[in-house]
CSV table of C-alpha atoms in Angstrom, one decimal:
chain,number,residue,atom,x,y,z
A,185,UNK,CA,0.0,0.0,0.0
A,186,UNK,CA,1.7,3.2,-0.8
A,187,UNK,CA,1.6,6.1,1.5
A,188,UNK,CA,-0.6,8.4,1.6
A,189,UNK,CA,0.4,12.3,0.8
A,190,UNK,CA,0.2,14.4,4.2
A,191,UNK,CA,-3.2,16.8,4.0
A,192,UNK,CA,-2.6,20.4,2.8
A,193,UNK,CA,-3.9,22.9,5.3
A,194,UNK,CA,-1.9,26.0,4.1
A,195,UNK,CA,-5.8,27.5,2.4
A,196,UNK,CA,-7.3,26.1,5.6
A,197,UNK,CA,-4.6,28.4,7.7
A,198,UNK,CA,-4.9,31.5,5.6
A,199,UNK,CA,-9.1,31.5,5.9
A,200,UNK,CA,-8.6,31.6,9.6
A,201,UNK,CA,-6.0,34.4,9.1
A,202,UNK,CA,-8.2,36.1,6.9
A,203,UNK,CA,-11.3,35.8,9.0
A,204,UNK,CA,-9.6,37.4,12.0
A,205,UNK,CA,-8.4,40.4,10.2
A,206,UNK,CA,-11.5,41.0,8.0
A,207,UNK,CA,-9.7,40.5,5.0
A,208,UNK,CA,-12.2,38.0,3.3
A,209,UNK,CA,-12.0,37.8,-0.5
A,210,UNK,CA,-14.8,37.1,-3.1
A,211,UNK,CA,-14.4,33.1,-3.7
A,212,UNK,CA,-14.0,30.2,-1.6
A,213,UNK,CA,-14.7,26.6,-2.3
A,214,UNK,CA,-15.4,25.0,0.9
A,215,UNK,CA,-15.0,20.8,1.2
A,216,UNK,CA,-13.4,17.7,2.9
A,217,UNK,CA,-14.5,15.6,5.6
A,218,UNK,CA,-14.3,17.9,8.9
A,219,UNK,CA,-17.8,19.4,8.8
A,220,UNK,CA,-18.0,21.0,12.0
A,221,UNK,CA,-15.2,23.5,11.2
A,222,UNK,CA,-16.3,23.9,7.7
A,223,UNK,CA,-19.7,25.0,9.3
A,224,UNK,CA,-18.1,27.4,12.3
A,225,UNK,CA,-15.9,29.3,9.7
A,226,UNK,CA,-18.6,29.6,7.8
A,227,UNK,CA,-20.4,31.1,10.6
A,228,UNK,CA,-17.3,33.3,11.3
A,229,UNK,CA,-17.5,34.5,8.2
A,230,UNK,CA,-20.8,35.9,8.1
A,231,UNK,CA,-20.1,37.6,11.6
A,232,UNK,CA,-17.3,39.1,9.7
A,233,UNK,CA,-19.3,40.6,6.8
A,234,UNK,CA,-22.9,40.6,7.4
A,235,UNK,CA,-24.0,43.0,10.5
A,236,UNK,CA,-26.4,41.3,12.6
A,237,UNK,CA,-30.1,41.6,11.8
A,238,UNK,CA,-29.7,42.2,8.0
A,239,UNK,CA,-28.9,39.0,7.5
A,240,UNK,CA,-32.2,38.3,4.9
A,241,UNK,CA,-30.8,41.2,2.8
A,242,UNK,CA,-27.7,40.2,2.9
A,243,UNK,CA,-26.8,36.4,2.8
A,244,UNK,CA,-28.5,34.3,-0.1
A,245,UNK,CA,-28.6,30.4,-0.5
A,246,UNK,CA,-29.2,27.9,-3.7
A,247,UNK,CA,-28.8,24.4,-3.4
A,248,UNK,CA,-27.0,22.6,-6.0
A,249,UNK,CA,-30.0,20.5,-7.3
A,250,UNK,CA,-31.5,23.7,-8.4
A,251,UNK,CA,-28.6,26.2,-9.6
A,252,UNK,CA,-29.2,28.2,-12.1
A,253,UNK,CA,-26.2,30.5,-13.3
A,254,UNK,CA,-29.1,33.2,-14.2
A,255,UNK,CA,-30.5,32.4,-10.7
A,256,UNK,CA,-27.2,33.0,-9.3
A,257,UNK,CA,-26.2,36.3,-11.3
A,258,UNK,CA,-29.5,37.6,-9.7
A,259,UNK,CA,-28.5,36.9,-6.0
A,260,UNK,CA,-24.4,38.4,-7.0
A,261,UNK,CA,-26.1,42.1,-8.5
A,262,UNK,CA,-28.2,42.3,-5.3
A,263,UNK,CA,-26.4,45.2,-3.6
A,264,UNK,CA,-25.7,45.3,-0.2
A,265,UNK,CA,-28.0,46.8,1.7
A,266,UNK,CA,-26.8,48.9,5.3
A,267,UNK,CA,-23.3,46.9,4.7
A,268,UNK,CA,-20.4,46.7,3.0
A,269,UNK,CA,-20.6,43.3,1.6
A,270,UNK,CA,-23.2,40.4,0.8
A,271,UNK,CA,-22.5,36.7,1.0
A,272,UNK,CA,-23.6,33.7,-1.4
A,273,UNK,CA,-23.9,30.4,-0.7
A,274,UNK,CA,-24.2,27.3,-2.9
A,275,UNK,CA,-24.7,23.8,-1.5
A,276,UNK,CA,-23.4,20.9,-3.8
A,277,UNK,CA,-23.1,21.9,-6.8
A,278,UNK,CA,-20.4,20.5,-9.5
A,279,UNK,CA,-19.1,23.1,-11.0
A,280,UNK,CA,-17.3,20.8,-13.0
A,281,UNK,CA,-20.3,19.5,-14.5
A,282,UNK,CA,-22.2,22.1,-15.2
A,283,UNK,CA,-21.5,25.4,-17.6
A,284,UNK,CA,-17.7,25.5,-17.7
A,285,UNK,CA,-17.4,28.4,-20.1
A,286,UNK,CA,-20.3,30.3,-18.4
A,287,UNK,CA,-18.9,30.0,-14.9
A,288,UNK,CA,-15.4,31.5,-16.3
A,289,UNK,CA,-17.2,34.4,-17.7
A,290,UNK,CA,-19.7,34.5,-14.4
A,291,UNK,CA,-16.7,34.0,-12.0
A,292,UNK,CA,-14.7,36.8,-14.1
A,293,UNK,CA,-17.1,39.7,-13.6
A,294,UNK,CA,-17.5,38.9,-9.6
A,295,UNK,CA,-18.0,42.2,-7.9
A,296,UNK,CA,-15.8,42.9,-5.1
A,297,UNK,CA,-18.5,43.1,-2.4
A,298,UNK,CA,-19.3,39.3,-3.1
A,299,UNK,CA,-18.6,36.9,-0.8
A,300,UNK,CA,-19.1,33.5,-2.6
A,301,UNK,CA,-19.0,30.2,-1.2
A,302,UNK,CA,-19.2,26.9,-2.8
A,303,UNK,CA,-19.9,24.0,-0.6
A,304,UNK,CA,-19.8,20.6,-1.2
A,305,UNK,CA,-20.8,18.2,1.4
A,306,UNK,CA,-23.2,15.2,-0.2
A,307,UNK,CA,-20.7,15.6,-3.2
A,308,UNK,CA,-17.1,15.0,-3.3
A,309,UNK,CA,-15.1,17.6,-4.9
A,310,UNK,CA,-12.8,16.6,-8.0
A,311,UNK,CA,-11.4,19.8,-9.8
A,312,UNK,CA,-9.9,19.7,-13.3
A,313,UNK,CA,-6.8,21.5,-13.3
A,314,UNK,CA,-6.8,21.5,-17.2
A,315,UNK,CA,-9.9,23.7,-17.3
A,316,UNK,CA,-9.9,27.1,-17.8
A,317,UNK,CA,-12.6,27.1,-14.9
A,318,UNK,CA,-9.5,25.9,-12.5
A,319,UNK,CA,-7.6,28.8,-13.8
A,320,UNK,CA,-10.7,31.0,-13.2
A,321,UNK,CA,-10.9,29.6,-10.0
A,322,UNK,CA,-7.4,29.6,-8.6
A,323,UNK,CA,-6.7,33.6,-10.2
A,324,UNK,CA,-10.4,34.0,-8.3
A,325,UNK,CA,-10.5,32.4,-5.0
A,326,UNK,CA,-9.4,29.4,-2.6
A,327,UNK,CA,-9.9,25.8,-2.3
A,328,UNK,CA,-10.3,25.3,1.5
A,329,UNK,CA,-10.3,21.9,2.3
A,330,UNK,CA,-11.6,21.1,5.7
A,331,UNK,CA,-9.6,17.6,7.1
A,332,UNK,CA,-9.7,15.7,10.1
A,333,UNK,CA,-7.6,17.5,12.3
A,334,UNK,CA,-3.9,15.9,14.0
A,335,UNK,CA,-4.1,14.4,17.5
A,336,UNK,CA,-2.3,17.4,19.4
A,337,UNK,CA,-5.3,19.8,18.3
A,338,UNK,CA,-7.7,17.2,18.5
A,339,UNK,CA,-6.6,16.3,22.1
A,340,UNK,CA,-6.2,20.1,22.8
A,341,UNK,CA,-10.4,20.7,21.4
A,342,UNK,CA,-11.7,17.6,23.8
A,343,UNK,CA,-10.1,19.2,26.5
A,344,UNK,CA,-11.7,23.0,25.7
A,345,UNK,CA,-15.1,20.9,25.4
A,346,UNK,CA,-14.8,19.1,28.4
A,347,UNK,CA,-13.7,22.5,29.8
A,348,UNK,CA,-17.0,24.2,28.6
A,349,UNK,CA,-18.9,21.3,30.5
A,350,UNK,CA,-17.1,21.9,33.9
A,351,UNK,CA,-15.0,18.9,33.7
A,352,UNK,CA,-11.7,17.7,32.9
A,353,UNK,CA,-9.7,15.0,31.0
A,354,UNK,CA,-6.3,13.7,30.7
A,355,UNK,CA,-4.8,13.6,27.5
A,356,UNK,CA,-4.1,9.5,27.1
A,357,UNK,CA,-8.1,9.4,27.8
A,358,UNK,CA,-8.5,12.2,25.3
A,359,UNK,CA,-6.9,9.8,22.8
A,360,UNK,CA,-9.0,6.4,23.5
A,361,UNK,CA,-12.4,8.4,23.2
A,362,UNK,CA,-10.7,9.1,19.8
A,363,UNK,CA,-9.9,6.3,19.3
A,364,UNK,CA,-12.8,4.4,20.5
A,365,UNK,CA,-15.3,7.1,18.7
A,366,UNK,CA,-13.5,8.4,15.7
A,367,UNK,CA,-11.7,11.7,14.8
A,368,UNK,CA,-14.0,13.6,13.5
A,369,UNK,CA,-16.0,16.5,15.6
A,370,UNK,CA,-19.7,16.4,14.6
A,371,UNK,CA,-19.2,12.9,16.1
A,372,UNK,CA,-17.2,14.0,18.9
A,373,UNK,CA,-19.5,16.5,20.1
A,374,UNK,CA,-22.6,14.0,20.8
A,375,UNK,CA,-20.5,11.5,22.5
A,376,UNK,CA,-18.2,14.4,25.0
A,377,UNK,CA,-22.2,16.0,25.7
A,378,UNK,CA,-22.9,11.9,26.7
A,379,UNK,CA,-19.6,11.7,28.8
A,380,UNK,CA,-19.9,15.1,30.4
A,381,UNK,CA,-23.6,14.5,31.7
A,382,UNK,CA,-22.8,11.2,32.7
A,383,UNK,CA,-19.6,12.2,34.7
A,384,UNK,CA,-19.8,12.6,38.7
A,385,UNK,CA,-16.3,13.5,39.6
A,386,UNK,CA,-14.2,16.6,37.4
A,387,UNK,CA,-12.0,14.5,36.3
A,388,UNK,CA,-13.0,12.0,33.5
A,389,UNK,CA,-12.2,8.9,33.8
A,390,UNK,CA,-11.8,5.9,31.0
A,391,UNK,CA,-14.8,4.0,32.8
A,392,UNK,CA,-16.8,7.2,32.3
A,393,UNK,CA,-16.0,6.9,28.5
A,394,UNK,CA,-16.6,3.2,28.2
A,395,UNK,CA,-19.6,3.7,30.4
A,396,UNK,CA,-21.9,5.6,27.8
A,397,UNK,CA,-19.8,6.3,24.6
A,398,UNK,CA,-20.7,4.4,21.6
A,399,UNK,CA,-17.6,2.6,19.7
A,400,UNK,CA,-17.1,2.8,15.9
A,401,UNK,CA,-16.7,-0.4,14.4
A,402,UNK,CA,-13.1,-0.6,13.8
A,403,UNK,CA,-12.4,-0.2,17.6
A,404,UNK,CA,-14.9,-3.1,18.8
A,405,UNK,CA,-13.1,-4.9,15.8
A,406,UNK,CA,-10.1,-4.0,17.3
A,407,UNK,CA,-11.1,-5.1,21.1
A,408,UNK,CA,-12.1,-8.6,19.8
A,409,UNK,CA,-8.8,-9.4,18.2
A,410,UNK,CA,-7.5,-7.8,21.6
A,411,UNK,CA,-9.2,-10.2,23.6
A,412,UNK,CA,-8.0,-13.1,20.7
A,413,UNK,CA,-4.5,-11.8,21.6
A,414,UNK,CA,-5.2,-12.4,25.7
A,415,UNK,CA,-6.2,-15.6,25.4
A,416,UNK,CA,-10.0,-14.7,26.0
A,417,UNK,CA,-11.8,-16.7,23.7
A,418,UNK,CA,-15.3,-15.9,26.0
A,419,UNK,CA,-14.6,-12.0,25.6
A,420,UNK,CA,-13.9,-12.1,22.0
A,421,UNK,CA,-17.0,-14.5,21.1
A,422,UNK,CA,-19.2,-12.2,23.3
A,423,UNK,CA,-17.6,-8.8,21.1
A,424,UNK,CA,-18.7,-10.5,17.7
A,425,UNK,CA,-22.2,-12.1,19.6
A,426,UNK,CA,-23.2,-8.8,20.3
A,427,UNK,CA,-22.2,-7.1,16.8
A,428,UNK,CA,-24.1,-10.0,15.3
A,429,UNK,CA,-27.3,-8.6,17.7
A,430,UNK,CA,-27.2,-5.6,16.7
A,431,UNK,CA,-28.3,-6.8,13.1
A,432,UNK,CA,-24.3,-5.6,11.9
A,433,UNK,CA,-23.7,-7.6,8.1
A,434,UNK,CA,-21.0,-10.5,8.6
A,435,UNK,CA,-20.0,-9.5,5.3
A,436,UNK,CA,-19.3,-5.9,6.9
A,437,UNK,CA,-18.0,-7.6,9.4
A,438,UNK,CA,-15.3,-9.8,7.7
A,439,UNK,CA,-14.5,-6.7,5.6
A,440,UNK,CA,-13.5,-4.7,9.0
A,441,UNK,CA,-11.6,-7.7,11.0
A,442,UNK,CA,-9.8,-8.3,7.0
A,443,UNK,CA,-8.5,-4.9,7.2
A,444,UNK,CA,-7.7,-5.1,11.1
A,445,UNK,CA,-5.3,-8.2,10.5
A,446,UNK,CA,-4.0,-6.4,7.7
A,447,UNK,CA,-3.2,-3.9,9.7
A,448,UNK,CA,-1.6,-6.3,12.9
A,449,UNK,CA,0.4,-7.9,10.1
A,450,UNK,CA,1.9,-5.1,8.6
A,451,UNK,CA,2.7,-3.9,12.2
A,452,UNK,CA,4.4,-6.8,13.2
A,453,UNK,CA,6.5,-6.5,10.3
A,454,UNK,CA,7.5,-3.6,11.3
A,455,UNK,CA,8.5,-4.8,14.0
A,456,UNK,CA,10.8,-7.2,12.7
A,457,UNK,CA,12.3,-4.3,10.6
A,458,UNK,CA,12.4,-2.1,13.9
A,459,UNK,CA,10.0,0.3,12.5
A,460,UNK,CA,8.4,3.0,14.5
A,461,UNK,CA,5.2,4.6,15.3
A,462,UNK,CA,5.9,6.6,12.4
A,463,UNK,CA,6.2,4.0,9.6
A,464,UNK,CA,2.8,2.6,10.6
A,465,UNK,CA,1.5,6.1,10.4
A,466,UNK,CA,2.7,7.3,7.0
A,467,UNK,CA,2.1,3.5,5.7
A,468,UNK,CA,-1.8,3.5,6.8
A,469,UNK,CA,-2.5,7.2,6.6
A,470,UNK,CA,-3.0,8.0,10.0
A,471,UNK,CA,-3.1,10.8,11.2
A,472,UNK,CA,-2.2,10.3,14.9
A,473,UNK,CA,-0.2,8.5,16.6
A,474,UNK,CA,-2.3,6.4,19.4
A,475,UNK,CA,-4.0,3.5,16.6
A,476,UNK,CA,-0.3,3.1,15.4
A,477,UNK,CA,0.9,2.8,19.1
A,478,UNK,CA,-2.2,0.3,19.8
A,479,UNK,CA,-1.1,-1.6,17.1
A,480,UNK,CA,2.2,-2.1,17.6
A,481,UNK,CA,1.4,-3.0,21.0
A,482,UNK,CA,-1.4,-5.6,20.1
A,483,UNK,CA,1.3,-6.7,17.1
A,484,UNK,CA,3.7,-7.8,19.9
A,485,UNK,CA,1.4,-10.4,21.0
A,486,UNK,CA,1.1,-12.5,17.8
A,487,UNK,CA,3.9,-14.2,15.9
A,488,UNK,CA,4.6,-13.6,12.3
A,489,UNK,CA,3.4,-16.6,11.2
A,490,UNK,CA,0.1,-16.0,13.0
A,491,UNK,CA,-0.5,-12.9,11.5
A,492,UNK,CA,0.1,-14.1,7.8
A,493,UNK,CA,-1.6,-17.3,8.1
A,494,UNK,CA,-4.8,-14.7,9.7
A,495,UNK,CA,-4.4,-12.7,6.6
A,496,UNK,CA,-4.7,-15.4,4.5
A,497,UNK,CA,-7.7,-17.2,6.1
A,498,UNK,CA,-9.2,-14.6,6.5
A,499,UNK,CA,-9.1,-13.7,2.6
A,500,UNK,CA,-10.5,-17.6,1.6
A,501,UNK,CA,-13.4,-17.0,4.1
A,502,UNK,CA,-14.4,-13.6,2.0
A,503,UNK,CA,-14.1,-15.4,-0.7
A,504,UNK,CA,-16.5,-17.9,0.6
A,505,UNK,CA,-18.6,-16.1,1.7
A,506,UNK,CA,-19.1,-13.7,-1.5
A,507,UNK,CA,-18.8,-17.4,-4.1
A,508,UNK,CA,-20.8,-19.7,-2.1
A,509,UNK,CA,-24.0,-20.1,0.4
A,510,UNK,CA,-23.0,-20.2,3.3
A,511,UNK,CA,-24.1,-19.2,6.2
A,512,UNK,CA,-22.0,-16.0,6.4
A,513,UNK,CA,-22.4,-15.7,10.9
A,514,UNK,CA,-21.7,-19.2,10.9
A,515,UNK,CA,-18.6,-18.7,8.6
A,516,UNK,CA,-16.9,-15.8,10.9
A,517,UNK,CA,-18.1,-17.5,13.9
A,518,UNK,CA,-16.0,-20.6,12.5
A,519,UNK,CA,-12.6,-18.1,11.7
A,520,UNK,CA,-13.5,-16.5,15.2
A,521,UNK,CA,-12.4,-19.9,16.6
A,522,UNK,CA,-9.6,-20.7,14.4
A,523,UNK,CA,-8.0,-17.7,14.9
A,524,UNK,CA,-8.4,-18.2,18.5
A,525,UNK,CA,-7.0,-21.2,18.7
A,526,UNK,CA,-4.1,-21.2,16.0
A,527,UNK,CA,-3.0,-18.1,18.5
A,528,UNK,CA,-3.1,-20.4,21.3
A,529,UNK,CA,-1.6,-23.3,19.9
């Protein structure tokens, strides 16, 4: 698997710059996965350029299933009214798809008291850089991508949210709720509300996590081929009993605990190489450091051998259960138990 290229955030860094001085220009194309920032620096920028209660003269919307470049030329000629700028907002809309030529001519004659926004959220943005609309774009504007953020500022958000909640959390905790809940904010949010209402004492504590958080996939994946690595046949059976009650498809299954082994295999080979934290990082594009860690650790627990022959099986039962008609819980209930007891053999 090659590695993937580190996330840009040069655009991303200049928007908040230019937000703080009120020095906002005319285009922006907003996307990428983080949401919740994408939607607070939008919000900043509207504090920035629209003055509070002229907002309906001010700040128009279109969503993309219904943009209309006349439509849109309307909304840019309405002049601001009691301000000195107006704001435009179009919700998933490819401009790539649409008018190219009309867009470079639309895009060209922006008036400088336009603040235009392009948001895609439902759609994935994929520019053309041999366009003339890219040019148009790039002379124009900025491309703000909005990506999951690195552990130190993740770790360093929990703790102002906890903060806001009158509470507290150490940073290795700040990490496993990460970890257990996923890296992204809107997520976040919901499950550090949960944690903070649930909490008696300050301090947060790992049992207050585990006590009401709800774990992504990967990281209940993760704690059954933990429990395979213990020696705890009873825990790991109970992990993939209850994922099996909660109506989760074995196929989806088999697809998550495939890429987990992957993943224990290639750690364990770095091991062998005396690879870091690092390597593990770059080679699964992670972007922080506590899954690697967790790996590694959980990698020094199974032999080499173990973890290729897991990859393998692991691959013919996929295959079985995608080519033939079997019964696909009774399948990775089956591999459950051989890779339980291969590890203990």
């Amino acid at each position: 698997m090659p590695p993937k290229k580190k996330a840009d955030d040069a655009a991303y860094r200049q928007l908040r710059k230019d937000i703080s001085a009120g020095n906002l220009g005319n285009l922006y194309i907003f996307h990428g996965e983080e949401a919740y920032l994408r939607d607070f620096y939008l919000g900043e920028m509207k504090k920035k350029l629209l003055p509070p209660g002229m907002e309906a003269f001010n700040f128009h919307t279109m969503a993309g299933k219904e943009f209309d470049l006349r439509r849109l030329q309307d909304m840019v000629d309405s002049l601001p009214m009691m301000s000195q700028r107006t704001m435009v907002v179009v919700n998933d809309y490819d401009l790539y798809k649409g008018d190219k030529e009309g867009l470079v001519r639309f895009l060209g004659d922006l008036p400088d008291y336009v603040c235009l926004v392009f948001i895609y959220d439902l759609i994935a943005y994929k520019a053309d850089a041999r366009t003339k609309l890219a040019a148009a774009i790039k002379a124009k504007g900025q491309v703000v991508p909005f990506n999951r953020q690195g552990q130190d500022d993740l770790v360093d958000w929990i703790s102002r949210r906890f903060r806001a909640l009158d509470h507290d959390i150490g940073t290795e905790d700040a990490k496993y709720l990460m970890f257990l809940c996923g890296d992204l904010m809107n997520g976040l949010i919901s499950e550090i509300g949960k944690i903070g209402a649930y909490a008696k004492g300050h301090r947060v504590t790992r049992a207050d996590i585990d006590a009401v958080a709800t774990p992504q996939l990967d990281a209940v994946v993760f704690q059954m081929t933990d429990a395979i690595a213990a020696g705890d046949f009873d825990r790991a059976a109970l992990v993939l009993g209850d994922l099996l009650h909660m109506q989760e498809a074995p196929i989806k299954l088999l697809a998550v605990l495939g890429k987990q082994l992957r993943q224990l295999y290639s750690a364990r080979l770095a091991i062998e190489h005396r690879k870091n934290t690092a390597y593990l990082m770059e080679l699964w594009g992670m972007r922080n450091s506590y899954p690697a860690e967790k790996l590694l650790a959980a990698a020094r627990r199974f032999s080499l051998s173990w973890c290729r022959w897991a990859v393998i099986r692991c691959g013919e039962v996929d295959l079985a259960m995608k080519s033939t008609a079997a019964d696909g819980e009774g399948l990775l209930t089956s591999l459950l138990l051989e890779l339980a007891v291969k590890q203990s053999a």
